[in-house]
Amino acid sequence: MKTAVLICPGRGTYMKTELGSLARFPDPALLARFDAERARLGQETLTALDSAQTYSVARHSRGDNASALIYACTLGDRLALDGVELVAVTGNSMGWYSALACAGALSAMDGFTLVNTMGTLMQEALIGGQLVYPVMGEDWQDAPVRRAELLALVEQIADRPGHDLALSIDLGGMLVIAGNEAGLAAFETAVPVQGRFPLRLGNHAAFHTVLQAPVAAKGRASLPKSLFSQPKTPLIDGRGHVWWPGAATTGVLYDYTLGHQVVEPYDFTAAIRTAAREFAPDYFIVPGPGTTLGGAVAQSLIRANWRGMAAKADFQRMQAEDPFLISMALPDQRPLVTGGPS
């Protein structure tokens, strides 16, 4: 049986092409429970959002809607896995919340409560914003000098009065930068335009920075520690740290999730490096919605020099010879990890 690490996607992965993704959710009764809870809270149901005739940025990308939609799509794909041995679970940013449920540290319903609560709190506050800027070139070769220069620029801007700016996510070949309007605008002015980058992310707050401290505090006030339990599968967090079943302390896991994870940079690259080196899986599986996280996974593996990969051409050759990066939203790859078409 093939071994696999599951990599849960974060915000920004449910787009126009993902409408209808919940049609493949394998547990209709569980989805109905999610919908009932949303309705109880006066929120639009996931079924209504997912079955909409058209995609609306204003409606579907809001934190209180997007987070719950993404969680449901990810969890549904986790439930659909068949014929693979899951050896670890990780995620990107909000995907950490999904990872907690996929690894058994939260029940499916408690995971939904966590995601829906934090997504709503972040949307209500909407403190600051995020942008994305590339570090790697088209060849995906690592560029540590360029990365250091960009991070030094972020620090320089943050030192200016009235400018908040910090690294939000180290995302493979990209840097996600977060801050207030003054900080983000200064960064945009200081770096050369590369295609569509620097790219502002709509309806995104300054995640993983100290600006989110009020949101973290409200999350701790709203969510009890009793939601958490020991993970059943090893969890890799946004520092590259492994939470082992039987060794993880649930109180510390709670503190990390509603503390460090909210207000400190999220090192997705380190999480993938740990996944590759600690667990050496046959598959790196990216559940839905969407497929956009696959590039960041591949770039992170290149930076880790996994199996000697040093550039995009290496990844493409190895992926063509024996696919190891599986995106469950792709019809030709999904059967590899679900036991057949679904």
CSV table of C-alpha atoms in Angstrom, one decimal:
chain,number,residue,atom,x,y,z
A,1,MET,CA,0.0,0.0,0.0
A,2,LYS,CA,1.3,3.5,-0.9
A,3,THR,CA,2.1,5.9,2.0
A,4,ALA,CA,0.9,9.4,1.8
A,5,VAL,CA,1.0,12.8,3.5
A,6,LEU,CA,-2.2,14.9,3.2
A,7,ILE,CA,-1.6,18.6,2.6
A,8,CYS,CA,-4.7,20.7,3.3
A,9,PRO,CA,-5.2,23.9,1.3
A,10,GLY,CA,-6.0,27.3,2.8
A,11,ARG,CA,-7.8,30.4,1.8
A,12,GLY,CA,-8.0,31.5,-1.8
A,13,THR,CA,-8.5,27.9,-3.2
A,14,TYR,CA,-12.2,28.0,-3.7
A,15,MET,CA,-12.7,29.9,-7.0
A,16,LYS,CA,-15.2,30.0,-9.9
A,17,THR,CA,-14.0,26.7,-11.2
A,18,GLU,CA,-14.7,25.1,-7.8
A,19,LEU,CA,-18.4,25.7,-7.8
A,20,GLY,CA,-20.2,22.4,-7.4
A,21,SER,CA,-17.2,20.7,-5.6
A,22,LEU,CA,-19.4,19.6,-2.7
A,23,ALA,CA,-21.4,17.4,-5.1
A,24,ARG,CA,-18.8,14.7,-4.4
A,25,PHE,CA,-18.9,15.0,-0.6
A,26,PRO,CA,-19.1,11.4,0.5
A,27,ASP,CA,-21.2,11.9,3.7
A,28,PRO,CA,-24.5,13.7,2.9
A,29,ALA,CA,-25.6,13.5,6.6
A,30,LEU,CA,-22.5,15.2,7.8
A,31,LEU,CA,-22.9,18.0,5.1
A,32,ALA,CA,-26.5,18.4,6.3
A,33,ARG,CA,-25.2,19.0,9.8
A,34,PHE,CA,-22.8,21.6,8.6
A,35,ASP,CA,-25.7,23.3,6.8
A,36,ALA,CA,-27.9,23.1,9.8
A,37,GLU,CA,-25.3,24.8,12.0
A,38,ARG,CA,-24.8,27.5,9.4
A,39,ALA,CA,-28.5,28.1,9.3
A,40,ARG,CA,-28.7,28.2,13.1
A,41,LEU,CA,-26.1,31.0,13.1
A,42,GLY,CA,-28.0,32.9,10.4
A,43,GLN,CA,-25.3,32.2,7.8
A,44,GLU,CA,-25.9,31.0,4.2
A,45,THR,CA,-25.6,27.2,3.9
A,46,LEU,CA,-22.6,25.6,2.2
A,47,THR,CA,-25.0,23.8,-0.1
A,48,ALA,CA,-26.5,27.1,-1.2
A,49,LEU,CA,-23.1,28.7,-1.7
A,50,ASP,CA,-21.7,25.7,-3.6
A,51,SER,CA,-24.7,25.3,-5.9
A,52,ALA,CA,-24.9,28.9,-6.9
A,53,GLN,CA,-25.4,29.7,-10.6
A,54,THR,CA,-22.4,32.0,-10.6
A,55,TYR,CA,-19.3,32.7,-8.5
A,56,SER,CA,-19.2,36.0,-6.7
A,57,VAL,CA,-16.0,37.3,-5.2
A,58,ALA,CA,-18.0,39.4,-2.7
A,59,ARG,CA,-20.0,36.4,-1.6
A,60,HIS,CA,-17.8,33.3,-2.0
A,61,SER,CA,-14.4,34.7,-1.0
A,62,ARG,CA,-15.6,36.2,2.3
A,63,GLY,CA,-13.8,34.7,5.3
A,64,ASP,CA,-17.0,33.5,6.9
A,65,ASN,CA,-18.0,31.7,3.7
A,66,ALA,CA,-14.7,30.7,2.1
A,67,SER,CA,-13.2,29.1,5.2
A,68,ALA,CA,-16.2,26.8,5.8
A,69,LEU,CA,-16.5,25.9,2.1
A,70,ILE,CA,-12.8,25.0,1.9
A,71,TYR,CA,-12.9,23.0,5.1
A,72,ALA,CA,-15.9,20.9,3.8
A,73,CYS,CA,-14.2,20.2,0.4
A,74,THR,CA,-11.0,19.2,2.1
A,75,LEU,CA,-12.6,17.0,4.7
A,76,GLY,CA,-14.8,15.4,2.0
A,77,ASP,CA,-11.7,14.4,0.1
A,78,ARG,CA,-10.1,13.1,3.2
A,79,LEU,CA,-13.1,10.8,3.8
A,80,ALA,CA,-12.9,9.6,0.2
A,81,LEU,CA,-9.3,8.4,0.5
A,82,ASP,CA,-9.0,4.7,-0.2
A,83,GLY,CA,-6.1,2.3,-0.7
A,84,VAL,CA,-3.4,4.6,0.8
A,85,GLU,CA,-1.8,4.7,4.2
A,86,LEU,CA,-1.9,8.2,5.6
A,87,VAL,CA,1.3,8.7,7.6
A,88,ALA,CA,1.0,12.5,8.3
A,89,VAL,CA,-1.2,15.5,7.8
A,90,THR,CA,-0.3,19.1,7.3
A,91,GLY,CA,-1.7,22.2,5.6
A,92,ASN,CA,-1.2,25.8,4.5
A,93,SER,CA,-2.5,28.6,6.8
A,94,MET,CA,-6.2,28.0,7.3
A,95,GLY,CA,-5.5,24.4,6.1
A,96,TRP,CA,-4.0,23.8,9.6
A,97,TYR,CA,-7.6,23.9,11.0
A,98,SER,CA,-8.6,21.3,8.4
A,99,ALA,CA,-5.5,19.3,9.1
A,100,LEU,CA,-6.5,19.0,12.8
A,101,ALA,CA,-9.8,17.4,11.8
A,102,CYS,CA,-8.2,15.2,9.1
A,103,ALA,CA,-5.7,13.9,11.6
A,104,GLY,CA,-8.4,13.2,14.3
A,105,ALA,CA,-7.3,16.0,16.8
A,106,LEU,CA,-10.8,17.4,16.2
A,107,SER,CA,-14.0,15.7,15.3
A,108,ALA,CA,-15.5,16.6,11.9
A,109,MET,CA,-18.1,18.8,13.6
A,110,ASP,CA,-15.7,20.4,16.1
A,111,GLY,CA,-13.3,21.1,13.1
A,112,PHE,CA,-16.2,22.9,11.4
A,113,THR,CA,-16.9,24.9,14.5
A,114,LEU,CA,-13.2,26.0,14.7
A,115,VAL,CA,-13.0,27.0,11.0
A,116,ASN,CA,-16.4,28.7,10.9
A,117,THR,CA,-15.7,30.6,14.1
A,118,MET,CA,-12.3,31.8,13.1
A,119,GLY,CA,-13.3,32.6,9.5
A,120,THR,CA,-16.2,34.7,10.8
A,121,LEU,CA,-14.1,36.5,13.4
A,122,MET,CA,-11.4,37.4,10.8
A,123,GLN,CA,-14.1,38.6,8.4
A,124,GLU,CA,-15.7,40.8,11.0
A,125,ALA,CA,-12.4,42.4,11.9
A,126,LEU,CA,-10.7,42.3,8.5
A,127,ILE,CA,-7.5,43.8,9.9
A,128,GLY,CA,-4.9,44.6,7.3
A,129,GLY,CA,-4.4,42.7,4.1
A,130,GLN,CA,-2.1,40.3,2.2
A,131,LEU,CA,-0.2,40.3,-1.1
A,132,VAL,CA,1.8,37.6,-2.9
A,133,TYR,CA,5.2,38.1,-4.6
A,134,PRO,CA,7.4,35.5,-6.3
A,135,VAL,CA,10.9,34.6,-5.2
A,136,MET,CA,11.7,31.8,-7.6
A,137,GLY,CA,12.0,32.4,-11.3
A,138,GLU,CA,10.3,30.4,-14.1
A,139,ASP,CA,12.7,27.5,-13.6
A,140,TRP,CA,11.8,27.2,-9.9
A,141,GLN,CA,15.4,27.1,-8.8
A,142,ASP,CA,15.9,28.2,-5.2
A,143,ALA,CA,16.9,31.8,-4.8
A,144,PRO,CA,18.0,32.3,-1.2
A,145,VAL,CA,19.8,35.6,-1.9
A,146,ARG,CA,16.7,37.1,-3.5
A,147,ARG,CA,14.6,35.8,-0.6
A,148,ALA,CA,16.9,37.4,1.9
A,149,GLU,CA,16.7,40.7,0.0
A,150,LEU,CA,12.9,40.7,0.0
A,151,LEU,CA,12.7,39.9,3.7
A,152,ALA,CA,15.2,42.7,4.5
A,153,LEU,CA,13.0,45.1,2.5
A,154,VAL,CA,10.0,44.0,4.5
A,155,GLU,CA,11.9,44.8,7.7
A,156,GLN,CA,13.0,48.1,6.4
A,157,ILE,CA,9.4,49.1,5.6
A,158,ALA,CA,8.1,47.9,8.9
A,159,ASP,CA,10.6,50.2,10.7
A,160,ARG,CA,8.9,53.3,9.1
A,161,PRO,CA,6.4,55.1,11.3
A,162,GLY,CA,2.8,54.0,10.6
A,163,HIS,CA,3.9,51.1,8.4
A,164,ASP,CA,3.0,47.5,9.5
A,165,LEU,CA,4.5,44.8,7.3
A,166,ALA,CA,5.7,41.3,7.9
A,167,LEU,CA,6.2,37.9,6.3
A,168,SER,CA,2.9,36.0,6.6
A,169,ILE,CA,3.6,32.7,4.8
A,170,ASP,CA,6.7,31.2,3.3
A,171,LEU,CA,5.0,29.5,0.4
A,172,GLY,CA,7.5,27.5,-1.6
A,173,GLY,CA,8.5,29.9,-4.4
A,174,MET,CA,6.3,32.7,-3.2
A,175,LEU,CA,6.3,35.1,-0.2
A,176,VAL,CA,2.9,36.1,1.2
A,177,ILE,CA,3.4,39.5,2.8
A,178,ALA,CA,0.9,41.0,5.2
A,179,GLY,CA,0.4,44.4,6.8
A,180,ASN,CA,-1.6,47.6,6.9
A,181,GLU,CA,-2.3,49.7,3.8
A,182,ALA,CA,0.7,51.9,4.2
A,183,GLY,CA,3.0,48.9,4.5
A,184,LEU,CA,1.6,47.0,1.6
A,185,ALA,CA,1.6,50.0,-0.7
A,186,ALA,CA,5.3,50.7,0.2
A,187,PHE,CA,6.2,47.2,-0.7
A,188,GLU,CA,4.3,47.3,-4.0
A,189,THR,CA,6.1,50.5,-4.9
A,190,ALA,CA,9.6,49.2,-4.0
A,191,VAL,CA,9.6,45.9,-5.9
A,192,PRO,CA,9.6,45.4,-9.7
A,193,VAL,CA,6.3,44.2,-11.3
A,194,GLN,CA,6.5,40.6,-12.5
A,195,GLY,CA,3.5,39.8,-14.5
A,196,ARG,CA,0.5,40.1,-12.2
A,197,PHE,CA,2.7,40.4,-9.1
A,198,PRO,CA,2.8,41.9,-6.6
A,199,LEU,CA,-0.8,40.6,-6.2
A,200,ARG,CA,-3.2,41.8,-3.5
A,201,LEU,CA,-5.5,39.0,-2.2
A,202,GLY,CA,-9.1,40.1,-1.9
A,203,ASN,CA,-11.0,39.6,1.4
A,204,HIS,CA,-7.7,38.5,3.1
A,205,ALA,CA,-6.6,40.1,6.4
A,206,ALA,CA,-3.0,40.3,7.7
A,207,PHE,CA,-3.0,36.6,8.7
A,208,HIS,CA,-0.1,35.3,10.7
A,209,THR,CA,1.0,38.7,12.0
A,210,VAL,CA,0.7,40.5,15.3
A,211,LEU,CA,-2.1,42.5,13.8
A,212,GLN,CA,-4.3,39.4,14.3
A,213,ALA,CA,-3.8,39.4,18.1
A,214,PRO,CA,-7.4,40.7,18.7
A,215,VAL,CA,-8.8,37.9,16.5
A,216,ALA,CA,-6.8,35.3,18.3
A,217,ALA,CA,-8.0,36.6,21.7
A,218,LYS,CA,-11.6,36.4,20.5
A,219,GLY,CA,-11.0,32.9,19.2
A,220,ARG,CA,-9.7,31.8,22.6
A,221,ALA,CA,-12.8,33.3,24.3
A,222,SER,CA,-15.2,31.6,21.9
A,223,LEU,CA,-13.6,28.1,21.6
A,224,PRO,CA,-13.0,25.8,24.5
A,225,LYS,CA,-10.0,23.6,24.9
A,226,SER,CA,-12.3,20.6,25.2
A,227,LEU,CA,-12.7,20.6,21.4
A,228,PHE,CA,-9.2,19.2,21.1
A,229,SER,CA,-8.0,15.7,21.6
A,230,GLN,CA,-4.9,13.6,20.7
A,231,PRO,CA,-4.3,13.4,17.0
A,232,LYS,CA,-4.7,9.9,15.6
A,233,THR,CA,-2.2,10.7,12.7
A,234,PRO,CA,1.0,12.7,13.1
A,235,LEU,CA,0.4,16.4,12.4
A,236,ILE,CA,3.0,18.8,11.0
A,237,ASP,CA,2.4,22.5,11.9
A,238,GLY,CA,3.4,25.8,10.4
A,239,ARG,CA,6.9,25.6,12.0
A,240,GLY,CA,7.6,22.1,10.6
A,241,HIS,CA,7.1,20.7,14.1
A,242,VAL,CA,5.5,17.2,14.4
A,243,TRP,CA,2.7,16.6,16.8
A,244,TRP,CA,2.9,12.8,17.5
A,245,PRO,CA,-0.2,10.8,18.5
A,246,GLY,CA,0.1,10.0,22.2
A,247,ALA,CA,2.7,12.6,22.8
A,248,ALA,CA,0.9,15.8,21.9
A,249,THR,CA,-0.5,17.8,24.8
A,250,THR,CA,-4.0,19.0,23.9
A,251,GLY,CA,-3.7,22.2,25.9
A,252,VAL,CA,-0.5,23.1,24.1
A,253,LEU,CA,-2.0,22.2,20.7
A,254,TYR,CA,-4.9,24.5,21.5
A,255,ASP,CA,-2.5,27.3,22.5
A,256,TYR,CA,-0.5,26.9,19.3
A,257,THR,CA,-3.7,26.8,17.1
A,258,LEU,CA,-5.2,29.9,18.7
A,259,GLY,CA,-2.0,31.7,19.4
A,260,HIS,CA,1.2,31.2,17.4
A,261,GLN,CA,-0.6,30.0,14.4
A,262,VAL,CA,-2.6,33.2,14.2
A,263,VAL,CA,0.0,35.8,15.0
A,264,GLU,CA,3.3,34.4,13.8
A,265,PRO,CA,4.6,33.6,10.3
A,266,TYR,CA,3.5,30.3,8.8
A,267,ASP,CA,6.3,28.4,7.3
A,268,PHE,CA,4.6,26.1,4.8
A,269,THR,CA,8.0,25.3,3.2
A,270,ALA,CA,9.3,23.9,6.5
A,271,ALA,CA,6.1,21.8,6.9
A,272,ILE,CA,6.7,20.2,3.5
A,273,ARG,CA,10.4,19.7,4.2
A,274,THR,CA,9.5,17.9,7.4
A,275,ALA,CA,6.9,15.8,5.6
A,276,ALA,CA,9.4,14.7,2.9
A,277,ARG,CA,12.4,14.1,5.2
A,278,GLU,CA,10.6,12.7,8.3
A,279,PHE,CA,7.9,10.5,6.6
A,280,ALA,CA,9.3,9.9,3.0
A,281,PRO,CA,5.8,9.2,1.6
A,282,ASP,CA,5.1,7.7,-1.8
A,283,TYR,CA,2.4,10.4,-2.4
A,284,PHE,CA,2.0,14.0,-1.4
A,285,ILE,CA,-1.8,14.4,-1.7
A,286,VAL,CA,-3.5,17.8,-2.1
A,287,PRO,CA,-7.3,17.5,-1.5
A,288,GLY,CA,-9.8,20.0,-2.9
A,289,PRO,CA,-10.9,22.5,-3.5
A,290,GLY,CA,-8.8,23.5,-6.4
A,291,THR,CA,-5.3,22.6,-7.5
A,292,THR,CA,-3.3,25.8,-6.9
A,293,LEU,CA,-1.4,24.5,-3.8
A,294,GLY,CA,0.4,21.9,-5.9
A,295,GLY,CA,2.9,24.4,-7.3
A,296,ALA,CA,3.9,25.5,-3.8
A,297,VAL,CA,4.3,21.9,-2.7
A,298,ALA,CA,6.6,21.2,-5.7
A,299,GLN,CA,8.6,24.3,-5.1
A,300,SER,CA,9.0,23.4,-1.4
A,301,LEU,CA,10.2,19.9,-2.3
A,302,ILE,CA,12.8,21.5,-4.7
A,303,ARG,CA,14.0,23.8,-1.9
A,304,ALA,CA,14.3,20.7,0.3
A,305,ASN,CA,16.3,19.0,-2.5
A,306,TRP,CA,13.9,16.1,-2.2
A,307,ARG,CA,15.2,13.1,-4.3
A,308,GLY,CA,17.7,15.5,-5.8
A,309,MET,CA,15.2,17.9,-7.4
A,310,ALA,CA,16.7,21.3,-8.1
A,311,ALA,CA,14.4,22.9,-10.7
A,312,LYS,CA,11.0,22.7,-12.4
A,313,ALA,CA,12.3,20.4,-15.1
A,314,ASP,CA,13.4,17.9,-12.5
A,315,PHE,CA,9.9,17.9,-10.9
A,316,GLN,CA,8.1,17.6,-14.3
A,317,ARG,CA,10.3,14.7,-15.4
A,318,MET,CA,9.9,12.8,-12.1
A,319,GLN,CA,6.1,13.5,-12.0
A,320,ALA,CA,5.7,12.2,-15.5
A,321,GLU,CA,7.7,9.0,-14.8
A,322,ASP,CA,5.9,8.1,-11.6
A,323,PRO,CA,3.3,10.7,-10.2
A,324,PHE,CA,3.9,11.5,-6.6
A,325,LEU,CA,2.1,14.8,-6.2
A,326,ILE,CA,-1.6,14.0,-6.4
A,327,SER,CA,-4.2,16.7,-6.7
A,328,MET,CA,-7.6,15.2,-5.8
A,329,ALA,CA,-9.5,17.9,-7.8
A,330,LEU,CA,-7.9,16.5,-11.1
A,331,PRO,CA,-10.0,13.7,-12.6
A,332,ASP,CA,-7.0,11.8,-13.9
A,333,GLN,CA,-5.2,11.9,-10.5
A,334,ARG,CA,-8.1,11.4,-8.0
A,335,PRO,CA,-8.6,7.7,-8.8
A,336,LEU,CA,-5.0,7.0,-7.7
A,337,VAL,CA,-5.9,7.6,-4.1
A,338,THR,CA,-9.6,6.9,-3.9
A,339,GLY,CA,-9.7,3.4,-5.3
A,340,GLY,CA,-11.5,4.5,-8.5
A,341,PRO,CA,-13.5,7.3,-10.1
A,342,SER,CA,-15.6,9.5,-7.9
